Every structure is written in C-alpha cells, then in structure tokens.
Amino acid sequence: MRLLHTSDWHLGRAFHRVNMLDAQAEFIGHLVTTVRERDVDAVVVSGDVYDRAVPPLAAVELFDNALHRLADLGVPMVMISGNHDSARRLGVGAGLIGRAGIHLRTEPSACGTPVVLEDEFGEVAFYGLPYLEPALVKDEFGVEKAGHEAVLAAAMDRVRADLATRARGTRSVVLAHAFVTGGQVSDSERDITVGGVAAVPAGVFDGVDYAALGHLHGCQTITERVRYSGSPLPYSFSEADHRKSMWLVDLDADGSVFAERIDCPVPRALARIRGTLEDLLADPDLARHQDAWVEATLTDPVRPADPMARLTERFPHTLSLVFDPERAPDDPDVSYARRLAGRSDQQIAEDFVAHVRGAAPDELEQAVLREAFDAVRADEAVREVAR
C-alpha cells in the first residue's frame, strides 16, 4: 500500500504578517496532483490542520476544497487533530464525512478503533491518536501521573491490544501528534511541555509497521518506521534550512517500509543575514538574497537610523529586524530578552526566585513552580476546547 504522509498544514497561519493562504492553496494542489500521479492509495495527515481552534473562514473553505478534491479521486484520507486544532470542531460530521472516505480521528477514546483499508496483500489498520493533552485525558487512559509518555503509552497499549485480535499479517499504521525524543524543534511549534518534559521515546510506537508523526515542522527520520513529515510551508525563520516535503511510503506485504521524500512548492526562499547595517547593504555575497524573505540581525553597537527603510531598498522582502549589538556578555546594556533567550518558563521563574531571595529554589519549590505552569497550560487547553 502506498501512503502519502503529511502534517502541520496550519491553514490560516501567516508568516510574519504575510498572508500564506495562496501558498497553502498551492500546496493543496500539489498534494492532490501527487496523489493522482504517484498512484497513492491513502493520505495520512498527522494533525494541526488549522493554526488555531477557531480558524478564519478562508482557511475552512480551503480545507473543504481539499476534502472534495481528494474524495473525487476516490483516495481515502485518515486525519487526526493536533494541539493547534479544536478536536471537537474538526471532528464535527466525522461519521458522515467518513462515508466519502475522509476519516477524521479526534476522540482519544477511539485510539484503539482503526480505519481498516485493503490492498492486494490484505488489510492495513490505521490507528489515529489525536494530540493527547495529558491533563485532559489521564482519566480516560487510567494513568496516575499526567505526562505525555504515560498517556501515549496507554493509547498505544490499546492499539496493540486491538491489533492482536486481527488476522495474522495485518499491517498497521499509527498517526500521532507528539514530540518524540531525537526530533529537532523549530521556533514555530507551540510548547507542549508538561511536568518539565515534552518528549516521549520512539519505543512507545513499537509493534506497528509505521508511525506517521506530526507536530515538529522539520521533515525527520527518527527511525526507519517512525518519521515526521514536517510542515509543508515555513512558519518561522528558524526553518530557513528546512527542505519542505512529504513522505511517500510504500508498505510492503510483510510490513517493510520504503520511504521517498516529495518536495513541496516553495513560495519564496528564506534568508537570515547578520552584520552591521553598512555591511549588509554593501556585501556583494548577499545579492542572492534580494528576492528572499529576509530576517536581518543588526550587530551595530548603536542602533542606526531608519534601518528597515534602508534594508528594504536592497532586500525588499525583509520581514524581521533583530537588534543584537556585539557587546561583552557582562555588559550591563545587554538586553533582558537576550539574557532570557533559550530559557524555559520554569528556568526564568527559578532565576527570579534566586534573584529576589538570594538562594535558588529547592526541589520542593521547583515542583510547586512546575505544577503551577502545568495547571496554567491545562487551563488554557480547557478554555480552547470550550470556545
């Protein structure tokens, strides 16, 4: 069976205020063309279809267009909700839409109930594990401690239990939206840390032939059977070096996996340039970036006059301007934002306690802070679901 694995469409999302709807529509057209020309048997979409719980109408219309075009081809689709989606909204009408071969899996309770498709070698069971917010699903899965590894492991226990009841030789595919150990992050993914831990081991997916992952925006191979497709478009300058693509996966009769990357259309190249303003305006080596979307980091010790206006004369698509004066690390003028770069909320809070009190928080106090941050995240998730 030939699968096309994609994820993280983030329909409705902009790129530094640039409307990406046309680029997203071009990607949908590319996906449909790939399905038709490469004889794809099923499309799997591993979450974050939309960029937010209540997407704009234009994004909903584009999604509707994608579903109709794939249904017209007669190619089934299996899709899960991600941490950006509203599972309840995405899942509206799932039973009816399923009759057209578009299978939406947004309910955690249905993790062990697969979509079963057939080819000339027999059945392939597709298990959809939507994004599992630990605080909201721990009771459903009967786990004592709300954590990503615990709830995903419990969901996979249901998958393996169902698979054990099926005919010998039944192949299996799991769709999941999670941060798996070994994956490389970018700046455009929403933090899903719980209890100070976001990642789960790849071994949690043992026992299935292929795990089609979503959440991380870079296309990655964790193992030969566990892969991220990545987002089809860039959503932050941290993705400047990404090769945006989908996985074309052939699942053999014995469950062997053969994967090929299918490149996605590039609306415009990304470039990150750094130096003093005068150097950036004069450096001939930077001419190749004049048509790219540009993030410019200025290292001038004193902020120059009209930097954006001057940069856009040479780089008309400059979207982001960062000031990072080259100073000694102990210089008192080093910005607060620079000192906090790369630090988690937990670390920032602990530093604040140490600064105010003169001593770092002990293990018990660290746990209290961690529980507070987790409670806020869980409350935000509940509010988003209720909207």
Short mmCIF file of N, CA, C and O in Angstrom, two decimals, residues 1 76 78 103 105 113-119 122-127 162 166 170-171:
data_model
loop_
_atom_site.label_atom_id
_atom_site.label_comp_id
_atom_site.label_asym_id
_atom_site.label_seq_id
_atom_site.Cartn_x
_atom_site.Cartn_y
_atom_site.Cartn_z
N MET A 1 0.85 -1.19 0.00
CA MET A 1 0.00 0.00 0.00
C MET A 1 0.89 1.24 0.00
O MET A 1 1.85 1.32 0.75
N PRO A 76 -8.82 7.38 -0.05
CA PRO A 76 -9.18 7.62 1.35
C PRO A 76 -8.13 8.46 2.07
O PRO A 76 -6.94 8.44 1.73
N VAL A 78 -6.92 9.59 6.15
CA VAL A 78 -7.04 9.43 7.59
C VAL A 78 -6.36 10.64 8.22
O VAL A 78 -5.22 10.97 7.88
N HIS A 103 -11.57 10.07 6.84
CA HIS A 103 -11.72 9.53 8.18
C HIS A 103 -11.04 10.45 9.20
O HIS A 103 -9.80 10.52 9.27
N ARG A 105 -10.14 11.42 12.97
CA ARG A 105 -9.97 10.79 14.27
C ARG A 105 -9.56 11.87 15.27
O ARG A 105 -8.41 12.30 15.30
N THR A 113 -9.55 1.97 17.88
CA THR A 113 -10.50 1.60 16.83
C THR A 113 -9.97 2.09 15.49
O THR A 113 -10.00 3.28 15.21
N PRO A 114 -9.45 1.20 14.66
CA PRO A 114 -8.77 1.65 13.44
C PRO A 114 -9.71 1.88 12.26
O PRO A 114 -10.85 1.40 12.23
N VAL A 115 -9.18 2.61 11.30
CA VAL A 115 -9.74 2.63 9.95
C VAL A 115 -9.04 1.50 9.21
O VAL A 115 -7.81 1.45 9.15
N VAL A 116 -9.79 0.58 8.66
CA VAL A 116 -9.20 -0.59 8.00
C VAL A 116 -9.35 -0.45 6.49
O VAL A 116 -10.47 -0.34 5.98
N LEU A 117 -8.22 -0.44 5.79
CA LEU A 117 -8.20 -0.38 4.34
C LEU A 117 -7.56 -1.66 3.82
O LEU A 117 -6.84 -2.35 4.54
N GLU A 118 -7.82 -1.97 2.56
CA GLU A 118 -7.30 -3.21 1.98
C GLU A 118 -6.55 -2.96 0.69
O GLU A 118 -6.85 -2.02 -0.05
N ASP A 119 -5.54 -3.78 0.44
CA ASP A 119 -4.89 -3.84 -0.86
C ASP A 119 -4.78 -5.30 -1.27
O ASP A 119 -5.40 -6.18 -0.64
N GLY A 122 -3.87 -7.76 1.61
CA GLY A 122 -4.69 -7.90 2.81
C GLY A 122 -5.01 -6.57 3.45
O GLY A 122 -5.04 -5.53 2.78
N GLU A 123 -5.25 -6.58 4.75
CA GLU A 123 -5.72 -5.40 5.45
C GLU A 123 -4.57 -4.58 6.05
O GLU A 123 -3.53 -5.13 6.45
N VAL A 124 -4.80 -3.26 6.09
CA VAL A 124 -3.91 -2.33 6.79
C VAL A 124 -4.78 -1.56 7.77
O VAL A 124 -5.77 -0.92 7.39
N ALA A 125 -4.43 -1.62 9.06
CA ALA A 125 -5.19 -0.93 10.11
C ALA A 125 -4.52 0.40 10.43
O ALA A 125 -3.34 0.44 10.79
N PHE A 126 -5.27 1.50 10.30
CA PHE A 126 -4.79 2.84 10.58
C PHE A 126 -5.37 3.31 11.91
O PHE A 126 -6.59 3.45 12.04
N TYR A 127 -4.50 3.56 12.89
CA TYR A 127 -4.93 3.99 14.21
C TYR A 127 -4.62 5.48 14.37
O TYR A 127 -3.46 5.90 14.26
N ASP A 162 -5.80 -4.14 20.18
CA ASP A 162 -6.70 -4.35 19.04
C ASP A 162 -6.00 -5.10 17.92
O ASP A 162 -6.58 -6.01 17.32
N ARG A 166 -6.54 -9.14 15.40
CA ARG A 166 -6.75 -9.16 13.95
C ARG A 166 -5.98 -10.30 13.29
O ARG A 166 -5.10 -10.92 13.91
N THR A 170 -1.82 -8.73 9.37
CA THR A 170 -2.41 -7.40 9.25
C THR A 170 -1.34 -6.34 9.50
O THR A 170 -0.66 -6.37 10.53
N ARG A 171 -1.17 -5.45 8.56
CA ARG A 171 -0.19 -4.38 8.73
C ARG A 171 -0.82 -3.20 9.47
O ARG A 171 -2.04 -3.07 9.51
#
